[in-house]
């Protein structure tokens, strides 16, 4: 459910969209956090230096592509089931929470 909140601040209005967030999908949940080593680009499993994640690996099955077919990054699943999305330089640009509920 989405709520639109409008706040007037000294002559102009700012719209803020509030979303209901489930704890299992929240970035504040340590399971999803980049501070968790399993989600960190410092973990070799997630590193672009790992050949499995390299754009030079033409047999890679974890590439992420844009609408024009250009590779923009790769995805790696953590042991907890979180799917981490990294750009080609190893910067974490997103995640999908674990599909298991705890």
Short mmCIF file of N, CA, C and O in Angstrom, two decimals:
data_model
loop_
_atom_site.label_atom_id
_atom_site.label_comp_id
_atom_site.label_asym_id
_atom_site.label_seq_id
_atom_site.Cartn_x
_atom_site.Cartn_y
_atom_site.Cartn_z
N UNK A 1 0.84 -1.16 0.00
CA UNK A 1 0.00 0.00 0.00
C UNK A 1 0.90 1.23 0.00
O UNK A 1 1.88 1.29 0.71
N UNK A 2 0.57 2.20 -0.81
CA UNK A 2 1.36 3.43 -0.89
C UNK A 2 0.53 4.59 -0.40
O UNK A 2 -0.64 4.69 -0.70
N UNK A 3 1.14 5.48 0.34
CA UNK A 3 0.51 6.69 0.84
C UNK A 3 1.26 7.89 0.31
O UNK A 3 2.48 7.90 0.27
N UNK A 4 0.55 8.90 -0.12
CA UNK A 4 1.19 10.12 -0.59
C UNK A 4 1.04 11.16 0.51
O UNK A 4 -0.05 11.44 0.99
N UNK A 5 2.16 11.70 0.93
CA UNK A 5 2.17 12.71 1.98
C UNK A 5 2.74 13.98 1.38
O UNK A 5 3.80 13.96 0.77
N UNK A 6 2.07 15.09 1.54
CA UNK A 6 2.56 16.36 1.04
C UNK A 6 2.89 17.24 2.23
O UNK A 6 2.09 17.43 3.13
N UNK A 7 4.10 17.79 2.22
CA UNK A 7 4.55 18.66 3.30
C UNK A 7 4.91 20.00 2.69
O UNK A 7 5.72 20.07 1.77
N UNK A 8 4.31 21.08 3.19
CA UNK A 8 4.62 22.42 2.72
C UNK A 8 5.77 22.98 3.55
O UNK A 8 5.71 23.02 4.76
N UNK A 9 6.83 23.39 2.87
CA UNK A 9 8.00 23.94 3.55
C UNK A 9 8.31 25.32 2.97
O UNK A 9 8.80 25.44 1.86
N UNK A 10 8.03 26.34 3.71
CA UNK A 10 8.36 27.73 3.37
C UNK A 10 8.13 28.04 1.89
O UNK A 10 9.04 28.30 1.12
N UNK A 11 6.91 27.94 1.48
CA UNK A 11 6.53 28.37 0.15
C UNK A 11 6.61 27.32 -0.95
O UNK A 11 6.25 27.61 -2.07
N UNK A 12 7.08 26.11 -0.69
CA UNK A 12 7.06 25.08 -1.72
C UNK A 12 6.65 23.77 -1.09
O UNK A 12 6.78 23.56 0.10
N UNK A 13 6.14 22.88 -1.91
CA UNK A 13 5.65 21.60 -1.42
C UNK A 13 6.59 20.49 -1.85
O UNK A 13 7.14 20.51 -2.94
N UNK A 14 6.76 19.53 -0.97
CA UNK A 14 7.58 18.35 -1.26
C UNK A 14 6.71 17.13 -1.10
O UNK A 14 6.02 16.99 -0.10
N UNK A 15 6.71 16.25 -2.07
CA UNK A 15 5.95 15.00 -1.98
C UNK A 15 6.85 13.89 -1.47
O UNK A 15 7.95 13.71 -1.96
N UNK A 16 6.37 13.17 -0.48
CA UNK A 16 7.10 12.03 0.07
C UNK A 16 6.21 10.82 -0.07
O UNK A 16 5.04 10.85 0.31
N UNK A 17 6.74 9.74 -0.65
CA UNK A 17 5.99 8.52 -0.80
C UNK A 17 6.43 7.57 0.30
O UNK A 17 7.60 7.23 0.42
N UNK A 18 5.47 7.17 1.13
CA UNK A 18 5.76 6.23 2.21
C UNK A 18 5.33 4.84 1.76
O UNK A 18 4.25 4.67 1.22
N UNK A 19 6.18 3.86 1.95
CA UNK A 19 5.86 2.50 1.58
C UNK A 19 5.92 1.62 2.81
O UNK A 19 6.74 1.82 3.68
N UNK A 20 5.04 0.66 2.83
CA UNK A 20 5.09 -0.34 3.88
C UNK A 20 6.17 -1.33 3.50
O UNK A 20 6.16 -1.88 2.41
N UNK A 21 7.13 -1.53 4.40
CA UNK A 21 8.25 -2.43 4.11
C UNK A 21 8.20 -3.60 5.05
O UNK A 21 8.10 -3.45 6.25
N UNK A 22 8.33 -4.76 4.50
CA UNK A 22 8.39 -5.99 5.26
C UNK A 22 9.81 -6.13 5.81
O UNK A 22 10.78 -5.87 5.11
N UNK A 23 9.95 -6.56 7.08
CA UNK A 23 11.28 -6.71 7.68
C UNK A 23 12.16 -7.67 6.88
O UNK A 23 13.35 -7.44 6.74
N UNK A 24 11.57 -8.72 6.32
CA UNK A 24 12.36 -9.69 5.56
C UNK A 24 12.99 -9.08 4.31
O UNK A 24 14.01 -9.55 3.84
N UNK A 25 12.39 -8.03 3.76
CA UNK A 25 12.94 -7.41 2.56
C UNK A 25 13.64 -6.08 2.83
O UNK A 25 14.18 -5.47 1.93
N UNK A 26 13.66 -5.66 4.09
CA UNK A 26 14.23 -4.37 4.47
C UNK A 26 15.75 -4.37 4.37
O UNK A 26 16.42 -5.33 4.75
N UNK A 27 16.33 -3.25 3.88
CA UNK A 27 17.79 -3.15 3.88
C UNK A 27 18.36 -3.02 5.30
O UNK A 27 19.56 -3.19 5.50
N UNK A 28 17.50 -2.73 6.29
CA UNK A 28 17.94 -2.66 7.67
C UNK A 28 18.10 -4.05 8.29
O UNK A 28 18.75 -4.20 9.33
N UNK A 29 17.52 -5.06 7.65
CA UNK A 29 17.67 -6.44 8.09
C UNK A 29 19.10 -6.87 7.74
O UNK A 29 19.51 -6.80 6.58
N UNK A 30 19.88 -7.32 8.73
CA UNK A 30 21.28 -7.68 8.51
C UNK A 30 21.45 -8.72 7.41
O UNK A 30 22.45 -8.71 6.69
N UNK A 31 20.47 -9.59 7.25
CA UNK A 31 20.54 -10.60 6.19
C UNK A 31 20.67 -9.95 4.82
O UNK A 31 21.31 -10.49 3.92
N UNK A 32 20.08 -8.76 4.63
CA UNK A 32 20.11 -8.05 3.34
C UNK A 32 21.20 -6.97 3.28
O UNK A 32 21.45 -6.43 2.21
N UNK A 33 21.81 -6.66 4.39
CA UNK A 33 22.73 -5.55 4.50
C UNK A 33 24.05 -5.79 3.78
O UNK A 33 24.58 -6.90 3.77
N UNK A 34 24.60 -4.72 3.21
CA UNK A 34 25.92 -4.81 2.59
C UNK A 34 27.00 -4.98 3.67
O UNK A 34 28.11 -5.39 3.37
N UNK A 35 26.66 -4.68 4.93
CA UNK A 35 27.59 -4.90 6.03
C UNK A 35 27.77 -6.38 6.34
O UNK A 35 28.73 -6.77 7.00
N UNK A 36 26.84 -7.20 5.89
CA UNK A 36 26.94 -8.65 6.03
C UNK A 36 27.98 -9.11 5.01
O UNK A 36 27.84 -8.88 3.81
N UNK A 37 29.03 -9.80 5.47
CA UNK A 37 30.12 -10.22 4.58
C UNK A 37 29.63 -11.03 3.39
O UNK A 37 30.20 -10.95 2.29
N UNK A 38 28.57 -11.79 3.57
CA UNK A 38 28.03 -12.58 2.45
C UNK A 38 27.49 -11.72 1.32
O UNK A 38 27.33 -12.19 0.20
N UNK A 39 27.18 -10.45 1.62
CA UNK A 39 26.65 -9.53 0.61
C UNK A 39 27.69 -8.50 0.16
O UNK A 39 27.40 -7.66 -0.68
N UNK A 40 28.86 -8.55 0.74
CA UNK A 40 29.88 -7.54 0.52
C UNK A 40 30.69 -7.80 -0.75
O UNK A 40 31.01 -8.95 -1.07
N UNK A 41 31.06 -6.73 -1.48
CA UNK A 41 31.94 -6.91 -2.63
C UNK A 41 33.36 -7.34 -2.20
O UNK A 41 34.15 -7.76 -3.03
N UNK A 42 33.67 -7.24 -0.90
CA UNK A 42 34.97 -7.69 -0.40
C UNK A 42 35.04 -9.21 -0.32
O UNK A 42 36.13 -9.78 -0.23
N UNK A 43 33.89 -9.89 -0.36
CA UNK A 43 33.82 -11.34 -0.37
C UNK A 43 34.20 -11.80 -1.79
O UNK A 43 33.58 -11.38 -2.76
N UNK A 44 35.19 -12.68 -1.92
CA UNK A 44 35.66 -13.10 -3.24
C UNK A 44 34.54 -13.69 -4.09
O UNK A 44 34.53 -13.52 -5.32
N UNK A 45 33.58 -14.34 -3.46
CA UNK A 45 32.45 -14.90 -4.23
C UNK A 45 31.72 -13.80 -4.99
O UNK A 45 31.19 -14.03 -6.06
N UNK A 46 31.69 -12.58 -4.43
CA UNK A 46 30.98 -11.46 -5.03
C UNK A 46 31.86 -10.54 -5.87
O UNK A 46 31.37 -9.61 -6.49
N UNK A 47 33.15 -10.78 -5.87
CA UNK A 47 34.11 -9.88 -6.49
C UNK A 47 34.13 -10.01 -8.02
O UNK A 47 33.99 -11.10 -8.56
N UNK A 48 34.35 -8.88 -8.73
CA UNK A 48 34.52 -8.97 -10.18
C UNK A 48 35.85 -9.64 -10.54
O UNK A 48 36.04 -10.04 -11.69
N UNK A 49 36.75 -9.80 -9.56
CA UNK A 49 38.01 -10.50 -9.81
C UNK A 49 37.80 -12.01 -9.88
O UNK A 49 38.65 -12.73 -10.38
N UNK A 50 36.65 -12.49 -9.36
CA UNK A 50 36.29 -13.90 -9.47
C UNK A 50 35.87 -14.11 -10.93
O UNK A 50 34.95 -13.47 -11.43
N UNK A 51 36.52 -15.03 -11.63
CA UNK A 51 36.27 -15.23 -13.06
C UNK A 51 34.80 -15.55 -13.36
O UNK A 51 34.30 -15.20 -14.42
N UNK A 52 34.10 -16.18 -12.41
CA UNK A 52 32.68 -16.49 -12.62
C UNK A 52 31.86 -15.21 -12.81
O UNK A 52 30.82 -15.23 -13.46
N UNK A 53 32.32 -14.08 -12.24
CA UNK A 53 31.59 -12.81 -12.32
C UNK A 53 32.15 -11.87 -13.38
O UNK A 53 31.58 -10.82 -13.64
N UNK A 54 33.24 -12.24 -13.99
CA UNK A 54 33.94 -11.35 -14.91
C UNK A 54 33.19 -11.17 -16.23
O UNK A 54 32.68 -12.13 -16.79
N UNK A 55 33.17 -9.94 -16.75
CA UNK A 55 32.59 -9.73 -18.07
C UNK A 55 33.42 -10.40 -19.17
O UNK A 55 32.95 -10.57 -20.28
N UNK A 56 34.65 -10.80 -18.84
CA UNK A 56 35.50 -11.50 -19.81
C UNK A 56 35.14 -12.98 -19.92
O UNK A 56 35.58 -13.65 -20.85
N UNK A 57 34.33 -13.48 -18.99
CA UNK A 57 33.88 -14.87 -19.02
C UNK A 57 32.64 -14.95 -19.89
O UNK A 57 31.53 -14.63 -19.46
N UNK A 58 32.80 -15.38 -21.12
CA UNK A 58 31.68 -15.42 -22.07
C UNK A 58 30.72 -16.57 -21.78
O UNK A 58 29.63 -16.61 -22.33
N UNK A 59 31.10 -17.48 -20.91
CA UNK A 59 30.23 -18.59 -20.52
C UNK A 59 29.51 -18.31 -19.20
O UNK A 59 28.84 -19.18 -18.67
N UNK A 60 29.65 -17.10 -18.69
CA UNK A 60 29.02 -16.73 -17.43
C UNK A 60 27.50 -16.80 -17.55
O UNK A 60 26.93 -16.39 -18.56
N UNK A 61 26.86 -17.32 -16.52
CA UNK A 61 25.40 -17.42 -16.53
C UNK A 61 24.75 -16.45 -15.55
O UNK A 61 23.54 -16.47 -15.38
N UNK A 62 25.55 -15.59 -14.91
CA UNK A 62 24.99 -14.69 -13.91
C UNK A 62 25.04 -13.22 -14.33
O UNK A 62 24.93 -12.33 -13.50
N UNK A 63 25.17 -12.95 -15.61
CA UNK A 63 25.23 -11.58 -16.10
C UNK A 63 23.87 -10.89 -16.00
O UNK A 63 22.83 -11.51 -16.10
N UNK A 64 23.92 -9.57 -15.79
CA UNK A 64 22.73 -8.72 -15.78
C UNK A 64 22.87 -7.78 -16.97
O UNK A 64 23.92 -7.14 -17.14
N UNK A 65 21.83 -7.69 -17.78
CA UNK A 65 21.88 -6.93 -19.03
C UNK A 65 20.79 -5.87 -19.06
O UNK A 65 19.71 -6.05 -18.50
N UNK A 66 21.07 -4.75 -19.75
CA UNK A 66 20.04 -3.72 -19.91
C UNK A 66 19.16 -4.05 -21.11
O UNK A 66 19.34 -5.08 -21.76
N UNK A 67 18.22 -3.17 -21.41
CA UNK A 67 17.25 -3.43 -22.48
C UNK A 67 17.88 -3.49 -23.87
O UNK A 67 17.28 -4.03 -24.79
N UNK A 68 19.07 -2.94 -24.04
CA UNK A 68 19.72 -2.98 -25.35
C UNK A 68 20.71 -4.13 -25.47
O UNK A 68 21.40 -4.26 -26.47
N UNK A 69 20.79 -4.97 -24.43
CA UNK A 69 21.63 -6.16 -24.49
C UNK A 69 23.05 -5.96 -23.98
O UNK A 69 23.87 -6.86 -24.09
N UNK A 70 23.35 -4.80 -23.42
CA UNK A 70 24.68 -4.55 -22.87
C UNK A 70 24.76 -5.08 -21.45
O UNK A 70 23.86 -4.85 -20.65
N UNK A 71 25.84 -5.76 -21.14
CA UNK A 71 26.04 -6.27 -19.78
C UNK A 71 26.34 -5.10 -18.86
O UNK A 71 27.29 -4.34 -19.08
N UNK A 72 25.54 -4.95 -17.81
CA UNK A 72 25.73 -3.86 -16.85
C UNK A 72 26.21 -4.37 -15.50
O UNK A 72 26.55 -3.59 -14.62
N UNK A 73 26.26 -5.69 -15.31
CA UNK A 73 26.71 -6.23 -14.04
C UNK A 73 26.47 -7.72 -13.95
O UNK A 73 26.34 -8.41 -14.96
N UNK A 74 26.40 -8.20 -12.72
CA UNK A 74 26.22 -9.63 -12.45
C UNK A 74 25.49 -9.81 -11.14
O UNK A 74 25.39 -8.88 -10.33
N UNK A 75 24.93 -10.99 -10.94
CA UNK A 75 24.23 -11.30 -9.70
C UNK A 75 24.84 -12.54 -9.07
O UNK A 75 25.32 -13.43 -9.76
N UNK A 76 24.84 -12.54 -7.72
CA UNK A 76 25.39 -13.63 -6.95
C UNK A 76 24.45 -13.91 -5.79
O UNK A 76 23.96 -12.97 -5.16
N UNK A 77 24.17 -15.16 -5.52
CA UNK A 77 23.29 -15.51 -4.41
C UNK A 77 24.12 -15.84 -3.18
O UNK A 77 25.09 -16.59 -3.25
N UNK A 78 23.74 -15.24 -2.04
CA UNK A 78 24.44 -15.48 -0.78
C UNK A 78 23.97 -16.81 -0.18
O UNK A 78 22.93 -17.34 -0.57
N UNK A 79 24.71 -17.34 0.80
CA UNK A 79 24.28 -18.57 1.46
C UNK A 79 22.91 -18.45 2.13
O UNK A 79 22.21 -19.44 2.27
N UNK A 80 22.51 -17.23 2.52
CA UNK A 80 21.19 -17.03 3.12
C UNK A 80 20.09 -16.92 2.09
O UNK A 80 18.92 -16.82 2.44
N UNK A 81 20.43 -16.91 0.80
CA UNK A 81 19.42 -16.85 -0.25
C UNK A 81 19.18 -15.47 -0.81
O UNK A 81 18.36 -15.30 -1.71
N UNK A 82 19.89 -14.45 -0.32
CA UNK A 82 19.75 -13.10 -0.85
C UNK A 82 20.47 -13.05 -2.19
O UNK A 82 21.60 -13.51 -2.31
N UNK A 83 19.80 -12.51 -3.21
CA UNK A 83 20.44 -12.33 -4.51
C UNK A 83 20.98 -10.92 -4.57
O UNK A 83 20.23 -9.96 -4.48
N UNK A 84 22.31 -10.79 -4.66
CA UNK A 84 22.98 -9.50 -4.72
C UNK A 84 23.28 -9.15 -6.16
O UNK A 84 23.70 -10.00 -6.95
N UNK A 85 23.07 -7.88 -6.52
CA UNK A 85 23.31 -7.41 -7.87
C UNK A 85 24.45 -6.40 -7.81
O UNK A 85 24.38 -5.42 -7.05
N UNK A 86 25.49 -6.65 -8.57
CA UNK A 86 26.67 -5.80 -8.61
C UNK A 86 26.86 -5.25 -10.01
O UNK A 86 26.51 -5.91 -10.99
N UNK A 87 27.43 -4.02 -10.11
CA UNK A 87 27.81 -3.54 -11.44
C UNK A 87 29.11 -4.22 -11.85
O UNK A 87 29.68 -4.98 -11.07
N UNK A 88 29.58 -3.98 -13.04
CA UNK A 88 30.78 -4.66 -13.53
C UNK A 88 32.04 -4.31 -12.74
O UNK A 88 33.04 -5.02 -12.84
N UNK A 89 32.00 -3.23 -11.95
CA UNK A 89 33.14 -2.84 -11.13
C UNK A 89 33.07 -3.44 -9.73
O UNK A 89 33.95 -3.19 -8.91
N UNK A 90 32.02 -4.17 -9.41
CA UNK A 90 31.90 -4.80 -8.11
C UNK A 90 31.15 -3.97 -7.08
O UNK A 90 31.13 -4.32 -5.90
N UNK A 91 30.50 -2.89 -7.49
CA UNK A 91 29.69 -2.08 -6.57
C UNK A 91 28.31 -2.70 -6.45
O UNK A 91 27.66 -2.97 -7.46
N UNK A 92 27.86 -2.92 -5.22
CA UNK A 92 26.53 -3.51 -5.02
C UNK A 92 25.48 -2.46 -5.37
O UNK A 92 25.43 -1.40 -4.77
N UNK A 93 24.66 -2.76 -6.35
CA UNK A 93 23.66 -1.79 -6.82
C UNK A 93 22.24 -2.21 -6.49
O UNK A 93 21.30 -1.46 -6.73
N UNK A 94 22.07 -3.40 -5.91
CA UNK A 94 20.73 -3.84 -5.53
C UNK A 94 20.75 -5.24 -4.95
O UNK A 94 21.78 -5.90 -4.92
N UNK A 95 19.59 -5.67 -4.52
CA UNK A 95 19.45 -7.02 -3.98
C UNK A 95 18.00 -7.43 -4.07
O UNK A 95 17.11 -6.61 -4.21
N UNK A 96 17.81 -8.73 -4.00
CA UNK A 96 16.48 -9.31 -3.89
C UNK A 96 16.52 -10.18 -2.64
O UNK A 96 17.38 -11.05 -2.52
N UNK A 97 15.61 -9.94 -1.68
CA UNK A 97 15.68 -10.70 -0.43
C UNK A 97 15.43 -12.18 -0.63
O UNK A 97 14.90 -12.61 -1.66
N UNK A 98 15.82 -12.95 0.36
CA UNK A 98 15.61 -14.39 0.35
C UNK A 98 14.13 -14.70 0.19
O UNK A 98 13.28 -14.01 0.74
N UNK A 99 13.81 -15.72 -0.57
CA UNK A 99 12.41 -16.10 -0.77
C UNK A 99 11.87 -16.95 0.36
O UNK A 99 10.69 -17.24 0.41
N UNK A 100 12.75 -17.37 1.28
CA UNK A 100 12.30 -18.15 2.42
C UNK A 100 11.90 -17.21 3.54
O UNK A 100 12.55 -16.21 3.78
N UNK A 101 10.83 -17.51 4.22
CA UNK A 101 10.41 -16.67 5.34
C UNK A 101 10.93 -17.26 6.63
O UNK A 101 10.92 -18.46 6.83
N UNK A 102 11.39 -16.39 7.50
CA UNK A 102 11.93 -16.84 8.79
C UNK A 102 11.16 -16.23 9.91
O UNK A 102 10.62 -15.21 9.87
#
